[in-house]
PDB file of N, CA and C in Angstrom:
ATOM      1  N   ARG A1347       5.379  16.603 -11.232  1.00 43.00           N
ATOM      2  CA  ARG A1347       5.501  15.170 -11.422  1.00 43.00           C
ATOM      3  C   ARG A1347       6.969  14.803 -11.510  1.00 43.00           C
ATOM      4  N   SER A1348       7.332  13.790 -10.828  1.00 40.00           N
ATOM      5  CA  SER A1348       8.710  13.342 -10.932  1.00 40.00           C
ATOM      6  C   SER A1348       8.850  12.386 -12.103  1.00 40.00           C
ATOM      7  N   SER A1349       9.978  12.428 -12.730  1.00 43.00           N
ATOM      8  CA  SER A1349      10.221  11.530 -13.855  1.00 43.00           C
ATOM      9  C   SER A1349      11.707  11.267 -13.963  1.00 43.00           C
ATOM     10  N   TRP A1350      12.061  10.226 -14.674  1.00 45.00           N
ATOM     11  CA  TRP A1350      13.460   9.860 -14.888  1.00 45.00           C
ATOM     12  C   TRP A1350      14.224   9.724 -13.575  1.00 45.00           C
ATOM     13  N   GLY A1351      13.556   9.271 -12.525  1.00 48.00           N
ATOM     14  CA  GLY A1351      14.215   9.081 -11.248  1.00 48.00           C
ATOM     15  C   GLY A1351      14.467  10.377 -10.506  1.00 48.00           C
ATOM     16  N   GLY A1352      13.857  11.471 -10.929  1.00 56.00           N
ATOM     17  CA  GLY A1352      14.101  12.767 -10.298  1.00 56.00           C
ATOM     18  C   GLY A1352      13.075  13.122  -9.256  1.00 56.00           C
ATOM     19  N   ASP A1353      13.192  14.332  -8.756  1.00 62.00           N
ATOM     20  CA  ASP A1353      12.272  14.842  -7.749  1.00 62.00           C
ATOM     21  C   ASP A1353      11.030  15.407  -8.419  1.00 62.00           C
ATOM     22  N   GLY A1354       9.947  15.444  -7.678  1.00 71.00           N
ATOM     23  CA  GLY A1354       8.712  16.019  -8.184  1.00 71.00           C
ATOM     24  C   GLY A1354       7.876  16.535  -7.032  1.00 71.00           C
ATOM     25  N   LEU A1355       6.664  16.958  -7.338  1.00 70.00           N
ATOM     26  CA  LEU A1355       5.713  17.448  -6.349  1.00 70.00           C
ATOM     27  C   LEU A1355       4.442  16.630  -6.467  1.00 70.00           C
ATOM     28  N   GLN A1356       3.762  16.465  -5.361  1.00 72.00           N
ATOM     29  CA  GLN A1356       2.481  15.774  -5.370  1.00 72.00           C
ATOM     30  C   GLN A1356       1.533  16.526  -4.462  1.00 72.00           C
ATOM     31  N   GLY A1357       0.332  16.793  -4.966  1.00 73.00           N
ATOM     32  CA  GLY A1357      -0.673  17.486  -4.175  1.00 73.00           C
ATOM     33  C   GLY A1357      -1.683  16.505  -3.622  1.00 73.00           C
ATOM     34  N   HIS A1358      -2.155  16.793  -2.433  1.00 65.00           N
ATOM     35  CA  HIS A1358      -3.152  15.944  -1.785  1.00 65.00           C
ATOM     36  C   HIS A1358      -4.307  16.804  -1.291  1.00 65.00           C
ATOM     37  N   VAL A1359      -5.511  16.327  -1.524  1.00 70.00           N
ATOM     38  CA  VAL A1359      -6.703  16.942  -0.950  1.00 70.00           C
ATOM     39  C   VAL A1359      -7.451  15.835  -0.220  1.00 70.00           C
ATOM     40  N   GLY A1360      -8.232  16.216   0.772  1.00 64.00           N
ATOM     41  CA  GLY A1360      -9.017  15.229   1.502  1.00 64.00           C
ATOM     42  C   GLY A1360     -10.015  14.549   0.585  1.00 64.00           C
ATOM     43  N   LYS A1361     -10.335  13.288   0.887  1.00 61.00           N
ATOM     44  CA  LYS A1361     -11.264  12.533   0.039  1.00 61.00           C
ATOM     45  C   LYS A1361     -12.623  13.201  -0.049  1.00 61.00           C
ATOM     46  N   SER A1362     -12.991  13.911   0.994  1.00 53.00           N
ATOM     47  CA  SER A1362     -14.291  14.571   0.976  1.00 53.00           C
ATOM     48  C   SER A1362     -14.214  15.976   0.396  1.00 53.00           C
ATOM     49  N   SER A1363     -13.040  16.377  -0.112  1.00 47.00           N
ATOM     50  CA  SER A1363     -12.908  17.737  -0.635  1.00 47.00           C
ATOM     51  C   SER A1363     -13.695  17.941  -1.916  1.00 47.00           C
ATOM     52  N   CYS A1364     -14.191  16.869  -2.524  1.00 52.00           N
ATOM     53  CA  CYS A1364     -14.976  17.018  -3.748  1.00 52.00           C
ATOM     54  C   CYS A1364     -16.424  17.402  -3.442  1.00 52.00           C
ATOM     55  N   PHE A1365     -16.804  17.391  -2.173  1.00 54.00           N
ATOM     56  CA  PHE A1365     -18.168  17.748  -1.798  1.00 54.00           C
ATOM     57  C   PHE A1365     -18.264  19.243  -1.568  1.00 54.00           C
ATOM     58  N   VAL A1366     -18.964  19.914  -2.443  1.00 55.00           N
ATOM     59  CA  VAL A1366     -19.055  21.370  -2.402  1.00 55.00           C
ATOM     60  C   VAL A1366     -19.594  21.861  -1.063  1.00 55.00           C
ATOM     61  N   ALA A1367     -20.571  21.185  -0.506  1.00 61.00           N
ATOM     62  CA  ALA A1367     -21.183  21.651   0.739  1.00 61.00           C
ATOM     63  C   ALA A1367     -20.249  21.488   1.936  1.00 61.00           C
ATOM     64  N   THR A1368     -19.257  20.596   1.840  1.00 70.00           N
ATOM     65  CA  THR A1368     -18.366  20.332   2.963  1.00 70.00           C
ATOM     66  C   THR A1368     -17.266  21.380   3.079  1.00 70.00           C
ATOM     67  N   TYR A1369     -16.657  21.729   1.973  1.00 74.00           N
ATOM     68  CA  TYR A1369     -15.538  22.676   1.971  1.00 74.00           C
ATOM     69  C   TYR A1369     -15.788  23.783   0.967  1.00 74.00           C
ATOM     70  N   PRO A1370     -15.321  25.002   1.282  1.00 79.00           N
ATOM     71  CA  PRO A1370     -15.504  26.099   0.328  1.00 79.00           C
ATOM     72  C   PRO A1370     -14.551  25.941  -0.860  1.00 79.00           C
ATOM     73  N   PRO A1371     -14.900  26.539  -2.005  1.00 82.00           N
ATOM     74  CA  PRO A1371     -14.011  26.506  -3.165  1.00 82.00           C
ATOM     75  C   PRO A1371     -12.667  27.152  -2.823  1.00 82.00           C
ATOM     76  N   ASN A1372     -11.599  26.642  -3.387  1.00 86.00           N
ATOM     77  CA  ASN A1372     -10.264  27.177  -3.141  1.00 86.00           C
ATOM     78  C   ASN A1372      -9.646  27.581  -4.486  1.00 86.00           C
ATOM     79  N   PRO A1373      -9.965  28.805  -4.962  1.00 90.00           N
ATOM     80  CA  PRO A1373      -9.467  29.221  -6.270  1.00 90.00           C
ATOM     81  C   PRO A1373      -7.952  29.367  -6.312  1.00 90.00           C
ATOM     82  N   ILE A1374      -7.328  29.698  -5.193  1.00 91.00           N
ATOM     83  CA  ILE A1374      -5.866  29.838  -5.170  1.00 91.00           C
ATOM     84  C   ILE A1374      -5.217  28.467  -5.387  1.00 91.00           C
ATOM     85  N   ALA A1375      -5.651  27.461  -4.636  1.00 89.00           N
ATOM     86  CA  ALA A1375      -5.086  26.115  -4.797  1.00 89.00           C
ATOM     87  C   ALA A1375      -5.318  25.600  -6.208  1.00 89.00           C
ATOM     88  N   THR A1376      -6.501  25.832  -6.749  1.00 89.00           N
ATOM     89  CA  THR A1376      -6.818  25.392  -8.098  1.00 89.00           C
ATOM     90  C   THR A1376      -5.848  25.994  -9.104  1.00 89.00           C
ATOM     91  N   ARG A1377      -5.588  27.284  -8.992  1.00 92.00           N
ATOM     92  CA  ARG A1377      -4.699  27.968  -9.940  1.00 92.00           C
ATOM     93  C   ARG A1377      -3.234  27.593  -9.731  1.00 92.00           C
ATOM     94  N   VAL A1378      -2.826  27.350  -8.482  1.00 91.00           N
ATOM     95  CA  VAL A1378      -1.451  26.921  -8.223  1.00 91.00           C
ATOM     96  C   VAL A1378      -1.199  25.569  -8.878  1.00 91.00           C
ATOM     97  N   VAL A1379      -2.112  24.626  -8.696  1.00 88.00           N
ATOM     98  CA  VAL A1379      -1.954  23.297  -9.293  1.00 88.00           C
ATOM     99  C   VAL A1379      -1.892  23.403 -10.813  1.00 88.00           C
ATOM    100  N   THR A1380      -2.756  24.201 -11.402  1.00 89.00           N
ATOM    101  CA  THR A1380      -2.755  24.376 -12.852  1.00 89.00           C
ATOM    102  C   THR A1380      -1.446  25.006 -13.318  1.00 89.00           C
ATOM    103  N   ALA A1381      -0.970  26.020 -12.607  1.00 90.00           N
ATOM    104  CA  ALA A1381       0.281  26.691 -12.976  1.00 90.00           C
ATOM    105  C   ALA A1381       1.477  25.743 -12.913  1.00 90.00           C
ATOM    106  N   LEU A1382       1.413  24.763 -12.027  1.00 86.00           N
ATOM    107  CA  LEU A1382       2.505  23.799 -11.889  1.00 86.00           C
ATOM    108  C   LEU A1382       2.355  22.606 -12.834  1.00 86.00           C
ATOM    109  N   GLY A1383       1.346  22.651 -13.710  1.00 84.00           N
ATOM    110  CA  GLY A1383       1.173  21.596 -14.702  1.00 84.00           C
ATOM    111  C   GLY A1383       0.309  20.441 -14.247  1.00 84.00           C
ATOM    112  N   GLY A1384      -0.405  20.627 -13.145  1.00 83.00           N
ATOM    113  CA  GLY A1384      -1.283  19.573 -12.643  1.00 83.00           C
ATOM    114  C   GLY A1384      -2.599  19.540 -13.382  1.00 83.00           C
ATOM    115  N   PRO A1385      -3.479  18.633 -12.976  1.00 81.00           N
ATOM    116  CA  PRO A1385      -4.774  18.509 -13.656  1.00 81.00           C
ATOM    117  C   PRO A1385      -5.627  19.756 -13.463  1.00 81.00           C
ATOM    118  N   THR A1386      -6.427  20.049 -14.440  1.00 84.00           N
ATOM    119  CA  THR A1386      -7.312  21.206 -14.363  1.00 84.00           C
ATOM    120  C   THR A1386      -8.652  20.760 -13.789  1.00 84.00           C
ATOM    121  N   GLN A1387      -8.708  20.722 -12.478  1.00 84.00           N
ATOM    122  CA  GLN A1387      -9.939  20.396 -11.775  1.00 84.00           C
ATOM    123  C   GLN A1387     -10.066  21.342 -10.595  1.00 84.00           C
ATOM    124  N   TYR A1388     -11.291  21.693 -10.274  1.00 86.00           N
ATOM    125  CA  TYR A1388     -11.488  22.652  -9.199  1.00 86.00           C
ATOM    126  C   TYR A1388     -11.256  21.973  -7.855  1.00 86.00           C
ATOM    127  N   ILE A1389     -10.565  22.659  -6.962  1.00 85.00           N
ATOM    128  CA  ILE A1389     -10.244  22.117  -5.642  1.00 85.00           C
ATOM    129  C   ILE A1389     -11.102  22.809  -4.596  1.00 85.00           C
ATOM    130  N   PHE A1390     -11.655  22.008  -3.697  1.00 83.00           N
ATOM    131  CA  PHE A1390     -12.417  22.518  -2.565  1.00 83.00           C
ATOM    132  C   PHE A1390     -11.630  22.192  -1.304  1.00 83.00           C
ATOM    133  N   GLY A1391     -11.588  23.120  -0.369  1.00 81.00           N
ATOM    134  CA  GLY A1391     -10.866  22.876   0.875  1.00 81.00           C
ATOM    135  C   GLY A1391      -9.376  23.099   0.730  1.00 81.00           C
ATOM    136  N   ASN A1392      -8.616  22.425   1.586  1.00 83.00           N
ATOM    137  CA  ASN A1392      -7.170  22.633   1.647  1.00 83.00           C
ATOM    138  C   ASN A1392      -6.413  21.729   0.680  1.00 83.00           C
ATOM    139  N   LEU A1393      -5.243  22.186   0.278  1.00 84.00           N
ATOM    140  CA  LEU A1393      -4.331  21.432  -0.568  1.00 84.00           C
ATOM    141  C   LEU A1393      -3.021  21.279   0.185  1.00 84.00           C
ATOM    142  N   THR A1394      -2.491  20.081   0.237  1.00 85.00           N
ATOM    143  CA  THR A1394      -1.186  19.813   0.828  1.00 85.00           C
ATOM    144  C   THR A1394      -0.253  19.392  -0.290  1.00 85.00           C
ATOM    145  N   VAL A1395       0.928  19.986  -0.353  1.00 86.00           N
ATOM    146  CA  VAL A1395       1.904  19.646  -1.385  1.00 86.00           C
ATOM    147  C   VAL A1395       3.130  19.067  -0.703  1.00 86.00           C
ATOM    148  N   CYS A1396       3.613  17.949  -1.214  1.00 85.00           N
ATOM    149  CA  CYS A1396       4.831  17.335  -0.682  1.00 85.00           C
ATOM    150  C   CYS A1396       5.748  16.986  -1.841  1.00 85.00           C
ATOM    151  N   GLY A1397       6.970  16.678  -1.524  1.00 85.00           N
ATOM    152  CA  GLY A1397       7.929  16.258  -2.532  1.00 85.00           C
ATOM    153  C   GLY A1397       7.787  14.770  -2.806  1.00 85.00           C
ATOM    154  N   THR A1398       8.231  14.343  -3.970  1.00 81.00           N
ATOM    155  CA  THR A1398       8.232  12.925  -4.320  1.00 81.00           C
ATOM    156  C   THR A1398       9.583  12.565  -4.912  1.00 81.00           C
ATOM    157  N   ARG A1399       9.890  11.296  -4.846  1.00 79.00           N
ATOM    158  CA  ARG A1399      11.139  10.784  -5.416  1.00 79.00           C
ATOM    159  C   ARG A1399      10.899   9.377  -5.923  1.00 79.00           C
ATOM    160  N   TRP A1400      11.303   9.104  -7.149  1.00 74.00           N
ATOM    161  CA  TRP A1400      11.227   7.761  -7.721  1.00 74.00           C
ATOM    162  C   TRP A1400      12.551   7.065  -7.468  1.00 74.00           C
ATOM    163  N   SER A1401      12.485   5.852  -7.016  1.00 73.00           N
ATOM    164  CA  SER A1401      13.669   5.020  -6.856  1.00 73.00           C
ATOM    165  C   SER A1401      13.574   3.847  -7.821  1.00 73.00           C
ATOM    166  N   ALA A1402      14.702   3.299  -8.186  1.00 73.00           N
ATOM    167  CA  ALA A1402      14.719   2.177  -9.124  1.00 73.00           C
ATOM    168  C   ALA A1402      13.842   1.037  -8.606  1.00 73.00           C
ATOM    169  N   GLY A1403      12.983   0.527  -9.453  1.00 76.00           N
ATOM    170  CA  GLY A1403      12.120  -0.594  -9.103  1.00 76.00           C
ATOM    171  C   GLY A1403      10.821  -0.204  -8.428  1.00 76.00           C
ATOM    172  N   ASP A1404      10.654   1.049  -8.064  1.00 73.00           N
ATOM    173  CA  ASP A1404       9.416   1.478  -7.406  1.00 73.00           C
ATOM    174  C   ASP A1404       8.289   1.599  -8.424  1.00 73.00           C
ATOM    175  N   LYS A1405       7.084   1.244  -7.991  1.00 76.00           N
ATOM    176  CA  LYS A1405       5.909   1.417  -8.836  1.00 76.00           C
ATOM    177  C   LYS A1405       5.220   2.739  -8.544  1.00 76.00           C
ATOM    178  N   GLN A1406       5.548   3.319  -7.399  1.00 75.00           N
ATOM    179  CA  GLN A1406       4.995   4.608  -7.007  1.00 75.00           C
ATOM    180  C   GLN A1406       6.119   5.439  -6.407  1.00 75.00           C
ATOM    181  N   PRO A1407       6.000   6.766  -6.506  1.00 75.00           N
ATOM    182  CA  PRO A1407       7.032   7.598  -5.891  1.00 75.00           C
ATOM    183  C   PRO A1407       6.911   7.564  -4.366  1.00 75.00           C
ATOM    184  N   SER A1408       8.012   7.758  -3.683  1.00 80.00           N
ATOM    185  CA  SER A1408       7.964   7.881  -2.226  1.00 80.00           C
ATOM    186  C   SER A1408       7.790   9.361  -1.883  1.00 80.00           C
ATOM    187  N   LEU A1409       7.044   9.614  -0.832  1.00 81.00           N
ATOM    188  CA  LEU A1409       6.789  10.989  -0.408  1.00 81.00           C
ATOM    189  C   LEU A1409       7.938  11.471   0.465  1.00 81.00           C
ATOM    190  N   ARG A1410       8.238  12.758   0.372  1.00 84.00           N
ATOM    191  CA  ARG A1410       9.318  13.345   1.152  1.00 84.00           C
ATOM    192  C   ARG A1410       9.035  14.820   1.348  1.00 84.00           C
ATOM    193  N   GLY A1411       9.828  15.448   2.189  1.00 86.00           N
ATOM    194  CA  GLY A1411       9.690  16.877   2.401  1.00 86.00           C
ATOM    195  C   GLY A1411      10.116  17.645   1.157  1.00 86.00           C
ATOM    196  N   LEU A1412       9.745  18.891   1.106  1.00 87.00           N
ATOM    197  CA  LEU A1412      10.101  19.733  -0.028  1.00 87.00           C
ATOM    198  C   LEU A1412      11.545  20.202   0.079  1.00 87.00           C
ATOM    199  N   SER A1413      12.243  20.197  -1.044  1.00 87.00           N
ATOM    200  CA  SER A1413      13.593  20.755  -1.088  1.00 87.00           C
ATOM    201  C   SER A1413      13.482  22.278  -1.048  1.00 87.00           C
ATOM    202  N   LYS A1414      14.576  22.941  -0.835  1.00 91.00           N
ATOM    203  CA  LYS A1414      14.591  24.410  -0.809  1.00 91.00           C
ATOM    204  C   LYS A1414      14.116  24.953  -2.161  1.00 91.00           C
ATOM    205  N   ALA A1415      14.567  24.334  -3.253  1.00 88.00           N
ATOM    206  CA  ALA A1415      14.151  24.787  -4.592  1.00 88.00           C
ATOM    207  C   ALA A1415      12.650  24.608  -4.790  1.00 88.00           C
ATOM    208  N   GLN A1416      12.091  23.494  -4.300  1.00 87.00           N
ATOM    209  CA  GLN A1416      10.650  23.273  -4.421  1.00 87.00           C
ATOM    210  C   GLN A1416       9.877  24.272  -3.575  1.00 87.00           C
ATOM    211  N   GLN A1417      10.367  24.557  -2.372  1.00 90.00           N
ATOM    212  CA  GLN A1417       9.721  25.551  -1.518  1.00 90.00           C
ATOM    213  C   GLN A1417       9.715  26.919  -2.199  1.00 90.00           C
ATOM    214  N   ASP A1418      10.845  27.302  -2.770  1.00 93.00           N
ATOM    215  CA  ASP A1418      10.940  28.589  -3.457  1.00 93.00           C
ATOM    216  C   ASP A1418       9.989  28.645  -4.648  1.00 93.00           C
ATOM    217  N   LEU A1419       9.930  27.553  -5.417  1.00 90.00           N
ATOM    218  CA  LEU A1419       9.027  27.497  -6.564  1.00 90.00           C
ATOM    219  C   LEU A1419       7.576  27.662  -6.123  1.00 90.00           C
ATOM    220  N   LEU A1420       7.169  26.927  -5.104  1.00 91.00           N
ATOM    221  CA  LEU A1420       5.794  27.029  -4.606  1.00 91.00           C
ATOM    222  C   LEU A1420       5.473  28.433  -4.102  1.00 91.00           C
ATOM    223  N   MET A1421       6.412  29.022  -3.364  1.00 93.00           N
ATOM    224  CA  MET A1421       6.173  30.381  -2.858  1.00 93.00           C
ATOM    225  C   MET A1421       6.043  31.380  -4.004  1.00 93.00           C
ATOM    226  N   ASP A1422       6.890  31.256  -5.036  1.00 94.00           N
ATOM    227  CA  ASP A1422       6.825  32.171  -6.176  1.00 94.00           C
ATOM    228  C   ASP A1422       5.531  32.002  -6.960  1.00 94.00           C
ATOM    229  N   VAL A1423       5.152  30.760  -7.234  1.00 93.00           N
ATOM    230  CA  VAL A1423       3.911  30.505  -7.975  1.00 93.00           C
ATOM    231  C   VAL A1423       2.706  30.985  -7.164  1.00 93.00           C
ATOM    232  N   HIS A1424       2.712  30.704  -5.871  1.00 92.00           N
ATOM    233  CA  HIS A1424       1.616  31.140  -5.000  1.00 92.00           C
ATOM    234  C   HIS A1424       1.490  32.662  -5.004  1.00 92.00           C
ATOM    235  N   ALA A1425       2.608  33.353  -4.912  1.00 93.00           N
ATOM    236  CA  ALA A1425       2.579  34.821  -4.895  1.00 93.00           C
ATOM    237  C   ALA A1425       2.012  35.375  -6.196  1.00 93.00           C
ATOM    238  N   VAL A1426       2.425  34.826  -7.326  1.00 93.00           N
ATOM    239  CA  VAL A1426       1.920  35.295  -8.621  1.00 93.00           C
ATOM    240  C   VAL A1426       0.429  35.013  -8.752  1.00 93.00           C
ATOM    241  N   VAL A1427       0.005  33.814  -8.367  1.00 93.00           N
ATOM    242  CA  VAL A1427      -1.413  33.462  -8.442  1.00 93.00           C
ATOM    243  C   VAL A1427      -2.245  34.408  -7.575  1.00 93.00           C
ATOM    244  N   CYS A1428      -1.747  34.701  -6.378  1.00 91.00           N
ATOM    245  CA  CYS A1428      -2.479  35.608  -5.488  1.00 91.00           C
ATOM    246  C   CYS A1428      -2.579  37.008  -6.079  1.00 91.00           C
ATOM    247  N   GLU A1429      -1.507  37.470  -6.699  1.00 90.00           N
ATOM    248  CA  GLU A1429      -1.528  38.793  -7.330  1.00 90.00           C
ATOM    249  C   GLU A1429      -2.536  38.848  -8.467  1.00 90.00           C
ATOM    250  N   GLU A1430      -2.686  37.740  -9.186  1.00 88.00           N
ATOM    251  CA  GLU A1430      -3.597  37.699 -10.328  1.00 88.00           C
ATOM    252  C   GLU A1430      -5.054  37.445  -9.912  1.00 88.00           C
ATOM    253  N   THR A1431      -5.260  37.014  -8.678  1.00 82.00           N
ATOM    254  CA  THR A1431      -6.603  36.721  -8.203  1.00 82.00           C
ATOM    255  C   THR A1431      -7.132  37.935  -7.452  1.00 82.00           C
ATOM    256  N   VAL A1432      -8.215  38.467  -7.928  1.00 61.00           N
ATOM    257  CA  VAL A1432      -8.791  39.669  -7.341  1.00 61.00           C
ATOM    258  C   VAL A1432      -9.146  39.448  -5.882  1.00 61.00           C
ATOM    259  N   GLY A1433      -8.704  40.357  -5.034  1.00 59.00           N
ATOM    260  CA  GLY A1433      -9.055  40.324  -3.626  1.00 59.00           C
ATOM    261  C   GLY A1433      -8.264  39.340  -2.797  1.00 59.00           C
ATOM    262  N   ALA A1434      -7.277  38.668  -3.353  1.00 53.00           N
ATOM    263  CA  ALA A1434      -6.493  37.703  -2.570  1.00 53.00           C
ATOM    264  C   ALA A1434      -5.119  38.285  -2.273  1.00 53.00           C
ATOM    265  N   SER A1435      -4.554  37.820  -1.174  1.00 54.00           N
ATOM    266  CA  SER A1435      -3.190  38.213  -0.846  1.00 54.00           C
ATOM    267  C   SER A1435      -2.443  36.981  -0.340  1.00 54.00           C
ATOM    268  N   PRO A1436      -1.139  36.864  -0.677  1.00 57.00           N
ATOM    269  CA  PRO A1436      -0.407  35.694  -0.241  1.00 57.00           C
ATOM    270  C   PRO A1436      -0.283  35.611   1.266  1.00 57.00           C
ATOM    271  N   GLN A1437      -0.457  34.432   1.799  1.00 57.00           N
ATOM    272  CA  GLN A1437      -0.280  34.205   3.219  1.00 57.00           C
ATOM    273  C   GLN A1437       0.577  32.968   3.378  1.00 57.00           C
ATOM    274  N   GLY A1438       1.377  32.884   4.465  1.00 48.00           N
ATOM    275  CA  GLY A1438       2.288  31.777   4.712  1.00 48.00           C
ATOM    276  C   GLY A1438       1.676  30.449   4.807  1.00 48.00           C
TER     277      GLY A1438
END
């Protein structure tokens, strides 16, 4: 989450990702979001993460690409989550 006018991360899932029959459970995405301080809710299907930035006077953050530091953070968290999840391995 971005705050104080700084950078943050925002995750997006498809609107239909809450339908269990439509998409398979994604335990890796669920654990990555939790590890990054996001809401503790189970994610089905794919997760897209982008950067955010608050500007003065904005009511919502603007979306942007990930900085190098954000990319490194996501890769590190993803790798740890995969190591802790039985039978999973990190993939690009």
